[in-house]
XYZ file of C-alpha atoms in Angstrom:
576
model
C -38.361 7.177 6.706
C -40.513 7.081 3.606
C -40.766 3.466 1.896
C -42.955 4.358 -1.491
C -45.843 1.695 -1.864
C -44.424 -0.744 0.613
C -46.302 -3.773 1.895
C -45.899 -2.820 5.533
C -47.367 0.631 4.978
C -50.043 -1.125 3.157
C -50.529 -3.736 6.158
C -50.157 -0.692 8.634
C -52.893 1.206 6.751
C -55.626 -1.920 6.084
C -55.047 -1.698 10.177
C -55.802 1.313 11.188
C -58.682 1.617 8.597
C -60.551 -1.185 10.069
C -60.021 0.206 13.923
C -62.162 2.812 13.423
C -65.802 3.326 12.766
C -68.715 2.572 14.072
C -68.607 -0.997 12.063
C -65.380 -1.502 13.366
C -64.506 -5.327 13.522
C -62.852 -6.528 16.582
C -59.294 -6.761 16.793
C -58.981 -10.385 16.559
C -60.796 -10.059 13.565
C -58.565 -7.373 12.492
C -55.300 -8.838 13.390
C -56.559 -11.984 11.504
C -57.098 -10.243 8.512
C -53.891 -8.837 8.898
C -51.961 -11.961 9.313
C -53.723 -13.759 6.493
C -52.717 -10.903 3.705
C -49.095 -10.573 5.573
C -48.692 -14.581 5.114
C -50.739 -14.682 1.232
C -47.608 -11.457 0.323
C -44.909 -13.979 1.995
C -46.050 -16.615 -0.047
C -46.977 -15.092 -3.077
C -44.715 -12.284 -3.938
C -41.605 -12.630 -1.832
C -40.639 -15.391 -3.671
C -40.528 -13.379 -6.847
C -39.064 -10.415 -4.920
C -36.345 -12.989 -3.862
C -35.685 -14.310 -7.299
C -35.384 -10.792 -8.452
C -32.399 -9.582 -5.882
C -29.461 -10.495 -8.257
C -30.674 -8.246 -11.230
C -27.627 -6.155 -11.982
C -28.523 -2.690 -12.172
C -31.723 -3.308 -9.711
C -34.754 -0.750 -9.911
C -34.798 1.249 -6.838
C -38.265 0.200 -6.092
C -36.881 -3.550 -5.765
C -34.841 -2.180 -2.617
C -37.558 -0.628 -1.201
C -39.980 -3.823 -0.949
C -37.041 -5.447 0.618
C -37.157 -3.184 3.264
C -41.164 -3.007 3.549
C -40.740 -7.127 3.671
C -38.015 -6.969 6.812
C -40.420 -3.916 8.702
C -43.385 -6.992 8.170
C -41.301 -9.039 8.975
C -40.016 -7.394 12.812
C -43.770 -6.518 13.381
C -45.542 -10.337 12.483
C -42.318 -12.624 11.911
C -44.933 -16.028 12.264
C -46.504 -15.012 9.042
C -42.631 -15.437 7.481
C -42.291 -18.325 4.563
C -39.925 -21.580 6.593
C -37.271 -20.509 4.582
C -36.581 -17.322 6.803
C -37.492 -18.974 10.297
C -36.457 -18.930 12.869
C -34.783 -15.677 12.649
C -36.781 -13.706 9.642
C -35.455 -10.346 10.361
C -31.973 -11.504 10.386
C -32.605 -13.566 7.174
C -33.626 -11.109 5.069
C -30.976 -8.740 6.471
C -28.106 -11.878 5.124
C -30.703 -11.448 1.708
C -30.379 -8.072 1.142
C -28.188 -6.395 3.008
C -24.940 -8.598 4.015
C -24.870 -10.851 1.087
C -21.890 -9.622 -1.235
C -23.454 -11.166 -4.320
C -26.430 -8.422 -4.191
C -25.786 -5.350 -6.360
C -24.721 -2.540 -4.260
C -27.041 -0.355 -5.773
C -29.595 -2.365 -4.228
C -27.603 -2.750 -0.846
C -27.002 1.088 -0.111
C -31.000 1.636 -0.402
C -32.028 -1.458 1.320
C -29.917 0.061 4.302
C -30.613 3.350 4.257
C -34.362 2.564 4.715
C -33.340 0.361 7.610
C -30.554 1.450 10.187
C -32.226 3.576 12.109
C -34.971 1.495 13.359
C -34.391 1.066 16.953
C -36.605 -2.227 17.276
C -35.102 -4.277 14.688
C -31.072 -3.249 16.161
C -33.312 -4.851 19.301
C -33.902 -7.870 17.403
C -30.690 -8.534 15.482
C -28.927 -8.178 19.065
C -31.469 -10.005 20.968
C -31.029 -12.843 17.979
C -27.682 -13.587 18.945
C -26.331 -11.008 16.635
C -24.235 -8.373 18.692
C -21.794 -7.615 15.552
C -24.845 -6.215 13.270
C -22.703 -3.234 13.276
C -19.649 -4.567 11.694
C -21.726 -5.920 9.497
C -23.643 -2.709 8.505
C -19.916 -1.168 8.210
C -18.770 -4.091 5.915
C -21.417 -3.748 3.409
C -20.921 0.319 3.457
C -17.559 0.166 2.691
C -18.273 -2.747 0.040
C -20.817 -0.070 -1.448
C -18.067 2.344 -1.592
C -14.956 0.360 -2.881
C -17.866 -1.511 -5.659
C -19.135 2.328 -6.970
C -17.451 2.147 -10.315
C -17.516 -1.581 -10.738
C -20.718 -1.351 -13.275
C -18.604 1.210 -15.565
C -17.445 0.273 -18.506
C -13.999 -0.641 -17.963
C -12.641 1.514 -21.549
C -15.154 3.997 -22.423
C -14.518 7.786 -22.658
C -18.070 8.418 -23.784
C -20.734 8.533 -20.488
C -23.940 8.246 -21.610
C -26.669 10.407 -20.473
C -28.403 7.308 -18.869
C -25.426 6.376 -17.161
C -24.197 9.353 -15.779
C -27.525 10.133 -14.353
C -27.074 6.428 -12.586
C -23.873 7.621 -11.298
C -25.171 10.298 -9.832
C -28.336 8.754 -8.626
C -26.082 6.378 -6.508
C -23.929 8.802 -5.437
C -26.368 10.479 -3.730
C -27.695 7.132 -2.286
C -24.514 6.455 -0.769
C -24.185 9.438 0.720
C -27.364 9.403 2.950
C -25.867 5.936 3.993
C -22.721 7.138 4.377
C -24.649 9.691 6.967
C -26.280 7.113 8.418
C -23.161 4.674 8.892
C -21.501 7.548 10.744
C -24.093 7.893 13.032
C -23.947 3.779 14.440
C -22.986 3.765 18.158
C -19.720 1.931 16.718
C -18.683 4.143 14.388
C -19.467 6.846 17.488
C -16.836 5.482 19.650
C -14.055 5.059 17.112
C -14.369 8.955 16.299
C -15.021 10.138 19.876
C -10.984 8.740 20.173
C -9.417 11.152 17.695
C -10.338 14.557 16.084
C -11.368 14.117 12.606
C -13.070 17.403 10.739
C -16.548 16.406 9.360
C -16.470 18.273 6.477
C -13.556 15.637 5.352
C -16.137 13.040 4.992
C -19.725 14.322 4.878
C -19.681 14.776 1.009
C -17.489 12.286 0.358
C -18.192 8.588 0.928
C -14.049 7.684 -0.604
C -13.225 9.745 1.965
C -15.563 8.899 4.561
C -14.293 5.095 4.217
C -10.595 6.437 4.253
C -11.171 8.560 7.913
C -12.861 5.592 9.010
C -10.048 3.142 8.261
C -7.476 6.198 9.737
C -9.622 6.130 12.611
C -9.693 2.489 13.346
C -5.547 2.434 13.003
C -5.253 5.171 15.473
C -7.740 3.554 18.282
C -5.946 0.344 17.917
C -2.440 1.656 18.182
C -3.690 3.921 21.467
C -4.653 0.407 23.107
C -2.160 -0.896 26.145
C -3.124 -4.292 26.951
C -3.002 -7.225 24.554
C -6.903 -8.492 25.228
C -7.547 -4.517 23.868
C -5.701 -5.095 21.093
C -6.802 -8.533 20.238
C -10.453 -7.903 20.221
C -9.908 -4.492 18.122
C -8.050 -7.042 15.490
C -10.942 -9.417 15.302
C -13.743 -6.399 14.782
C -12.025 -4.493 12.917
C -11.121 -7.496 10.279
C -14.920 -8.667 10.955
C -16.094 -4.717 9.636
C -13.748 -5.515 6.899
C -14.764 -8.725 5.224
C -13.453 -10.230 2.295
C -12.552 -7.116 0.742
C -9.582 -8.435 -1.992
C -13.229 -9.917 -3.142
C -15.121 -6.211 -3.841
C -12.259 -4.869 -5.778
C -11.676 -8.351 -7.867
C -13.649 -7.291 -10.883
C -12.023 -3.715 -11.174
C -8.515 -6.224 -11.244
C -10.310 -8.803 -13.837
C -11.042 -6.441 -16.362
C -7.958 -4.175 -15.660
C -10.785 -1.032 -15.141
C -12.219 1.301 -15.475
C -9.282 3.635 -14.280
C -11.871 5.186 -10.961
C -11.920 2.078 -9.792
C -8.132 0.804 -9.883
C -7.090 4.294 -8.293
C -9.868 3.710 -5.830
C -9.115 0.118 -4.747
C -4.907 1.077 -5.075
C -5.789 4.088 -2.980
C -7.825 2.601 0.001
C -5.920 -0.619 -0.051
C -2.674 0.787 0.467
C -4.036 3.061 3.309
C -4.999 0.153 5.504
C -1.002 -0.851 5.296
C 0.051 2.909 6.508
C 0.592 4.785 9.627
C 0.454 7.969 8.475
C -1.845 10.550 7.642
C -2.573 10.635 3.309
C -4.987 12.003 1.149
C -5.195 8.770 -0.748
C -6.449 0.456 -1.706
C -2.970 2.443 -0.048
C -5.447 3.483 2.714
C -5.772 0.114 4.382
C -1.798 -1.178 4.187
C -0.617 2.699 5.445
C -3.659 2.747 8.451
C -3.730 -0.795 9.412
C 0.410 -1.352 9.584
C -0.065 -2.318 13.152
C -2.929 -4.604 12.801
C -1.530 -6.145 9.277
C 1.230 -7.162 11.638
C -0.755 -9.668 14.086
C -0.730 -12.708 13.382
C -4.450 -12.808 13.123
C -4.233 -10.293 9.950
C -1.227 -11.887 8.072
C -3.088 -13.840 5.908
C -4.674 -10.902 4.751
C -1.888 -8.995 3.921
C -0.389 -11.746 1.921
C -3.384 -11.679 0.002
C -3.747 -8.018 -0.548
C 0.450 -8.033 -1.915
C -0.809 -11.452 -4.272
C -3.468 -9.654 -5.394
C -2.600 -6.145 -6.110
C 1.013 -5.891 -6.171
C 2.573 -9.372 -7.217
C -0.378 -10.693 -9.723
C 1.001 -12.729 -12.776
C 0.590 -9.579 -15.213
C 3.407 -7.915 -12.632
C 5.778 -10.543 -12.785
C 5.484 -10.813 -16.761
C 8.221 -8.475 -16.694
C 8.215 -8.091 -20.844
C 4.742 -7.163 -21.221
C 3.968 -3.688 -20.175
C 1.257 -3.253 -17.586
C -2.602 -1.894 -18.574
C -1.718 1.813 -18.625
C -4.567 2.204 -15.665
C -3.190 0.112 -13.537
C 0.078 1.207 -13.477
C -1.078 4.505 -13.329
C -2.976 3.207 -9.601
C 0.116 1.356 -8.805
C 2.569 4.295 -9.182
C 0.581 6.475 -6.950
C -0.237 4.736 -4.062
C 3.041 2.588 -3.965
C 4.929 4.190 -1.650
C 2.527 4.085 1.177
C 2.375 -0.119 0.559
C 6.207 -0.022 0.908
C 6.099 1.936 3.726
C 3.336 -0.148 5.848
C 4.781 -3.234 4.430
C 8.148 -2.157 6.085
C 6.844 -1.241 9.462
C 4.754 -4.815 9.287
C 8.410 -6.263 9.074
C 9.891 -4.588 11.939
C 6.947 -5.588 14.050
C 6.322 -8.831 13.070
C 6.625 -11.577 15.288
C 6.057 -14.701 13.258
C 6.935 -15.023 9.577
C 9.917 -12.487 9.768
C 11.485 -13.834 6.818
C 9.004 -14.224 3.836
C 7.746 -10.712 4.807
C 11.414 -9.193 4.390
C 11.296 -11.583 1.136
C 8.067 -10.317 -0.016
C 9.398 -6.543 0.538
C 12.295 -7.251 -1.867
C 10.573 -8.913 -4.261
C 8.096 -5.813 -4.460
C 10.670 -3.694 -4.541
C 12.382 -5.242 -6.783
C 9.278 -5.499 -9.877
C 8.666 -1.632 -9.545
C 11.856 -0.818 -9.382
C 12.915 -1.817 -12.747
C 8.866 -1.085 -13.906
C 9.390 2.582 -13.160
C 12.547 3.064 -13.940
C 13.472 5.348 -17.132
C 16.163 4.001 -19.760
C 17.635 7.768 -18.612
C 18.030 10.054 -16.592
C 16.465 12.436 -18.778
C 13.662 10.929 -20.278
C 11.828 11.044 -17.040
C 11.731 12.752 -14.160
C 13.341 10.626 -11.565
C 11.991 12.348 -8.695
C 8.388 10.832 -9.691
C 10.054 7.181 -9.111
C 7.267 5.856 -6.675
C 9.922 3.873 -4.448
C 11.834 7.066 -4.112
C 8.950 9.022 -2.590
C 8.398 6.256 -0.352
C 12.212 6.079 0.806
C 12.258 9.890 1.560
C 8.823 9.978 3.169
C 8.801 7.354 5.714
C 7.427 7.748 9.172
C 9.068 5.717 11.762
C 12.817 5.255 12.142
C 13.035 1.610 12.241
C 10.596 1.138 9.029
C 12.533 3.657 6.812
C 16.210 2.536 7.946
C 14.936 -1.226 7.564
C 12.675 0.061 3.609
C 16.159 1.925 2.537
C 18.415 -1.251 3.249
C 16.096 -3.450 1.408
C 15.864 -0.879 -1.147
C 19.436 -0.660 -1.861
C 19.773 -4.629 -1.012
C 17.663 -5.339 -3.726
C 19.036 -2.213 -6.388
C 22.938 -3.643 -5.405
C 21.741 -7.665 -6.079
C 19.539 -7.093 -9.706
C 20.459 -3.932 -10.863
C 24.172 -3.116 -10.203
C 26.110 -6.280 -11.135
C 28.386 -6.077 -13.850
C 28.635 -9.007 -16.124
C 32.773 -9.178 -16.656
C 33.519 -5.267 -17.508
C 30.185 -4.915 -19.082
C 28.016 -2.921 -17.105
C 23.928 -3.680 -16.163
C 21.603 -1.995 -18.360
C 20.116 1.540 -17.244
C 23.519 2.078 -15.457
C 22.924 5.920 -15.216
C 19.173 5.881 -14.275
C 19.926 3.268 -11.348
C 22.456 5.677 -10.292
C 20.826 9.006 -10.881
C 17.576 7.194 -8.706
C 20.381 6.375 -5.495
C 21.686 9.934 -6.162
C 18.416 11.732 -5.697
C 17.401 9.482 -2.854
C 20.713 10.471 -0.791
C 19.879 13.962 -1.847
C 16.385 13.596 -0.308
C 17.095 11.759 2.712
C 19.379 13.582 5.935
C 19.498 10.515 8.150
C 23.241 9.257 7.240
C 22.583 5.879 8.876
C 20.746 5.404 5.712
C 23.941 5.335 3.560
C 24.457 1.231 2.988
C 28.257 1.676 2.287
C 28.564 -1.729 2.253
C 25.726 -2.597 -0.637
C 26.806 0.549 -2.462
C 30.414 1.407 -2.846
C 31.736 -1.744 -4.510
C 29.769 -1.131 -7.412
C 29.881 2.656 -7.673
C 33.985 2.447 -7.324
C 33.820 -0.182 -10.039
C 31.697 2.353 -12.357
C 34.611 4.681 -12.121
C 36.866 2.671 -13.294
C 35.283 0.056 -15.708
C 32.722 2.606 -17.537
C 33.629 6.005 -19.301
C 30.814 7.150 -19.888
C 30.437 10.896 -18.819
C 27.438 11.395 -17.406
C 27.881 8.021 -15.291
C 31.379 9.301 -14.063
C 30.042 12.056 -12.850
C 26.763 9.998 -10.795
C 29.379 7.739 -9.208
C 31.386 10.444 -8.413
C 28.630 11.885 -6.627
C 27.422 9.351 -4.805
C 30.945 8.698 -3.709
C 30.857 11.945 -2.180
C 27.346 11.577 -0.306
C 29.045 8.104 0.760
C 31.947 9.822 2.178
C 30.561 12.560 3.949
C 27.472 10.642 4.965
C 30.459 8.815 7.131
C 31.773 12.011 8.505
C 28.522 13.010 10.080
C 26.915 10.122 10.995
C 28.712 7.390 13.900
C 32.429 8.025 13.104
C 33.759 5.122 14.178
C 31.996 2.258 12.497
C 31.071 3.792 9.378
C 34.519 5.000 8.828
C 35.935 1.670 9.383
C 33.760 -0.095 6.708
C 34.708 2.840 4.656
C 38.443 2.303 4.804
C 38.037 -1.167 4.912
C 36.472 -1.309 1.269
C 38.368 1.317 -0.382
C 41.549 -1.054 0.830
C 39.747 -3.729 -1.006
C 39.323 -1.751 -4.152
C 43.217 -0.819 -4.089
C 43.675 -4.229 -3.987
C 41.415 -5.131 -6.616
C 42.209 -2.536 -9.242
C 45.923 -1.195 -9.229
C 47.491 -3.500 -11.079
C 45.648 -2.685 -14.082
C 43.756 0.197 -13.625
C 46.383 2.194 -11.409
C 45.610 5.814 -12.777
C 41.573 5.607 -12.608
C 42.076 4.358 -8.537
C 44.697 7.719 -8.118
C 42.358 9.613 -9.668
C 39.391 8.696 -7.938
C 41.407 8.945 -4.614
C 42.672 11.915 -5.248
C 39.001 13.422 -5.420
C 38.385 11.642 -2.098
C 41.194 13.295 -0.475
C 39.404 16.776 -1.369
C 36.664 15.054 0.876
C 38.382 13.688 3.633
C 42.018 13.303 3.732
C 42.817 11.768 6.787
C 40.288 8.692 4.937
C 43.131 8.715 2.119
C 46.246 8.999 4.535
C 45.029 5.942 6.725
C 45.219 4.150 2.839
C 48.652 4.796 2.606
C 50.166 1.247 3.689
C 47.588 -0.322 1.307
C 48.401 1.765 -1.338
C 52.149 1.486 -0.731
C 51.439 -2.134 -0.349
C 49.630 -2.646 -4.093
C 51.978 -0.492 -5.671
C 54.940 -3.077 -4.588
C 52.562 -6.755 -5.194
C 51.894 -4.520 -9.092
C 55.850 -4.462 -10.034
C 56.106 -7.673 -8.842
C 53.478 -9.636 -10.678
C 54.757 -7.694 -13.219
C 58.327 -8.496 -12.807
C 59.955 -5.486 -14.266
C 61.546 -3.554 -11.533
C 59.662 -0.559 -10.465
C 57.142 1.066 -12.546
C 58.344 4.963 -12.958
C 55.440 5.888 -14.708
C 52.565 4.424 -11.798
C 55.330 5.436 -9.140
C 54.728 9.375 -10.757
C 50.872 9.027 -10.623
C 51.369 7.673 -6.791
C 53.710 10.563 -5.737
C 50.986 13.236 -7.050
C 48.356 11.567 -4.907
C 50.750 11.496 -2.127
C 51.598 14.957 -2.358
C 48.301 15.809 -1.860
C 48.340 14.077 1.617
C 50.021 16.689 4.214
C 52.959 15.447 5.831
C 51.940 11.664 6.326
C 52.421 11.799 2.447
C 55.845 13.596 1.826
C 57.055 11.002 4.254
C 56.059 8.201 2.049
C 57.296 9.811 -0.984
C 60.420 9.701 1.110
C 60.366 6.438 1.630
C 60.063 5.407 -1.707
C 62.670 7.378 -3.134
C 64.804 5.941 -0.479
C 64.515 2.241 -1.988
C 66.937 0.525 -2.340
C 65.235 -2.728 -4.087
């Protein structure tokens, strides 16, 4: 390690110089002199050095008298100012190197110059300090999350000054990136799964995000709940206040780098599975998010970066770089955020209410006015419904999905239908496209409102989206369990005879009719219903029988094998 014009090389060199010689002072005399210019540069100049360690961008040379001023202070810690004692190494460490008010600039050189030294690791553990590690991770990843957080948060323009800054620090946090990997902590976490170097060696965004992988993969190969426990508390320790690094990129709504960065690592820690992309720490960390020991920080992270006041102004559109970040890394949020509420043990119900209302602001956020002014497939919330991991999560993320669509977004108001009716259906169409699993199908949430499209709006191109969807209802029901799903099938289509044949008799033949195509022995076990609302129609209105509905009836029936010639029999047969 090379420290340029540091006071402990300066120290070290005054000492050797006056060991040799044939005029050589004693060593008492020499360690005096020593330890009265290492106690005149504590008193001094550290107290300007100190004053100096909140300059925002810091010169590098500022970083490297830190360091010089913690190796003086390991070798001769009595010649320390009162301030630091009785722990001077670990002091300035909390000065320069832990304290999340010090530039990062500064922090990443300060570090580099330091972890390696064997004898101070000796002295932070022997000091009562056995997590030095975590902390040494903590302020790496802070490093990493904070690199963009001096850009200017609208500029195109990079000036020569400040791109040779950029890269300057870049190449700073790489060699502690290097270093970081190398801790005996960091060690152990890797030695547990098989992670390709070259995925992180160049890359300190993607260093932090096989790190944070890593860590969600050791805990959920723990078995026994002290394993698991402890793993919570270090890895959250490692973590720190991390909604804290990101806040200024969510103040100032930029610069672009760093929303996508804090979007992409955030959401990660909520995931389980493997992404190239904040969404880092939600998709990684599902597990740990969802101990009771972690809850309070994934409340945060969802009030901070995906239910903040400018999200819930629904009339004012959101800064076009943050909902740029949002869009992206969405679906791995909803996806960790649904496994957290399958596993979940305590607060069941506000995280299930938190899913829906998430759900629920980027829905309508990201939805087009229609279908064909955007590509629907792009819907963040539809990549996340066909891309989910675990069974549990993605049955329990589609039924809150369509929970949520079927409560705000496909209620009519009388025969007036909600706005965006085609989009909202084109977006359920391409997710039943996209997704095999026909437990997913939420008959219950979604035929009312598609069978009531059909016959309340005549629009074409929403006629034919219900119609669809109808059909991926219907057969969804043939392959999935028979018995159940065809019984709330039949079960609502009797409703909707009931509902709608009085008045809208030749829309609920037609659309049964088309049914029958799909599954006729569905139709035939309506026959009583049908045969029933037909009657309680001519009643109500009290003109004998109608010829003209009795006509449209007898073409459905005829469509219906044998069970249906012998109710066209029957009726023919009246006598009342």
């Amino acid at each position: 390690m090379r420290l340029t014009s540091t006071v402990h090389q300066h120290l070290n060199q005054r000492s050797l110089l006056g060991s040799t010689g044939p005029n050589a002072q004693p060593p008492s005399t020499v360690k005096e002199h020593h330890l009265a210019a290492a106690r005149a540069l504590w008193r001094n100049f550290f107290p300007h050095l100190k004053s100096q360690r909140l300059l925002q961008p810091p010169p590098p040379q500022l970083a490297d008298t830190a360091a010089g001023f913690t190796l003086l202070a390991l070798d001769l810690p009595s010649t320390c100012t009162s301030d630091l004692q009785p722990q001077p190494v670990l002091a300035m460490m909390q000065l320069f190197g832990w304290d999340d008010m010090v530039c990062p600039q500064l922090v990443s050189r300060y570090l580099s110059h330091l972890i390696e030294n064997s004898a101070l690791s000796e002295i932070l553990i022997s000091a009562g300090h056995p997590s030095y590690q975590a902390l040494l991770i903590r302020s790496w990843l802070r490093c990493v999350l904070q690199m963009f957080v001096y850009h200017p948060p609208d500029t195109l323009v990079v000036t020569d000054v400040e791109r040779a800054a950029g890269k300057s620090y870049m190449e700073q946090l790489m060699e502690l990136t290097r270093l970081i990997f190398k801790l005996p902590e960091v060690g152990v976490i890797f030695s547990k799964v098989h992670i390709d170097e070259s995925l992180y060696k160049q890359d300190p965004k993607g260093a932090a995000f096989q790190l944070i992988k890593a860590v969600g993969k050791n805990y959920s190969g723990l078995q026994t709940l002290a394993e698991k426990s402890a793993m919570v508390a270090k890895a959250l320790e490692s973590l720190g206040d991390v909604l804290k690094y990101v806040k200024p990129y969510l103040m100032k709504k930029g610069p672009a780098e760093g929303l996508h960065l804090t979007y992409w690592i955030m959401g990660n820690y909520f995931s389980q599975r493997s992404y190239s992309g904040l969404r880092c720490l939600v998709k990684s960390w599902a597990p740990i998010l969802a101990t009771s020991k972690a809850q309070q920080l994934l409340f945060r992270i969802i009030d901070c970066l995906l239910l903040p006041h400018t999200v819930l102004q629904q009339d004012k559109e959101l800064p076009a770089a943050m909902s740029s970040a949002i869009r992206e890394n969405l679906p791995l949020f909803l996806q960790g955020l649904s496994f957290i509420c399958c596993q979940s043990q305590t607060q069941g119900a506000y995280l299930n209410q938190l899913l829906g209302n998430v759900i629920q602001q980027y829905f309508g956020r990201f939805l087009p006015s229609s279908p064909t002014t955007s590509r629907s497939g792009q819907h963040p919330v539809v990549v996340a419904l066909c891309s989910s991991a675990t069974a549990p999560a993605s049955l329990h993320l589609w039924k809150t999905t369509m929970q949520v669509i079927s409560d705000h977004y496909l209620q009519f108001r009388g025969h007036a239908p909600p706005p965006r009716l085609a989009s909202v259906l084109a977006f359920i169409l391409e997710a039943f496209q996209r997704t095999s699993n026909a437990e997913l199908c939420a008959t219950e949430l979604l035929l009312p409102s598609v069978l009531k499209s059909l016959v309340l709006v005549n629009e074409p191109q929403v006629k034919k989206l219900s119609m669809d969807i109808l059909q991926c209802l219907v057969e969804a029901c043939q392959v999935g369990s028979r018995g159940e799903l065809t019984t709330q099938l039949t079960s609502m289509f009797r409703q909707f005879i009931r509902d709608y044949t009085t008045v809208y008799d030749n829309q609920v033949y037609s659309i049964l009719e088309a049914v029958a195509v799909l599954d006729q022995s569905l139709v035939i076990s309506l026959i009583p219903a049908m045969t029933e609302a037909l009657r309680n129609s001519e009643y109500k209105q009290g003109l004998g029988r109608n010829t003209v509905q009795r006509e449209a009836y007898k073409r459905l029936l005829s469509q219906l094998a044998e069970a249906g010639q012998a109710e066209i029999l029957q009726l023919e047969n009246e006598t009342h």
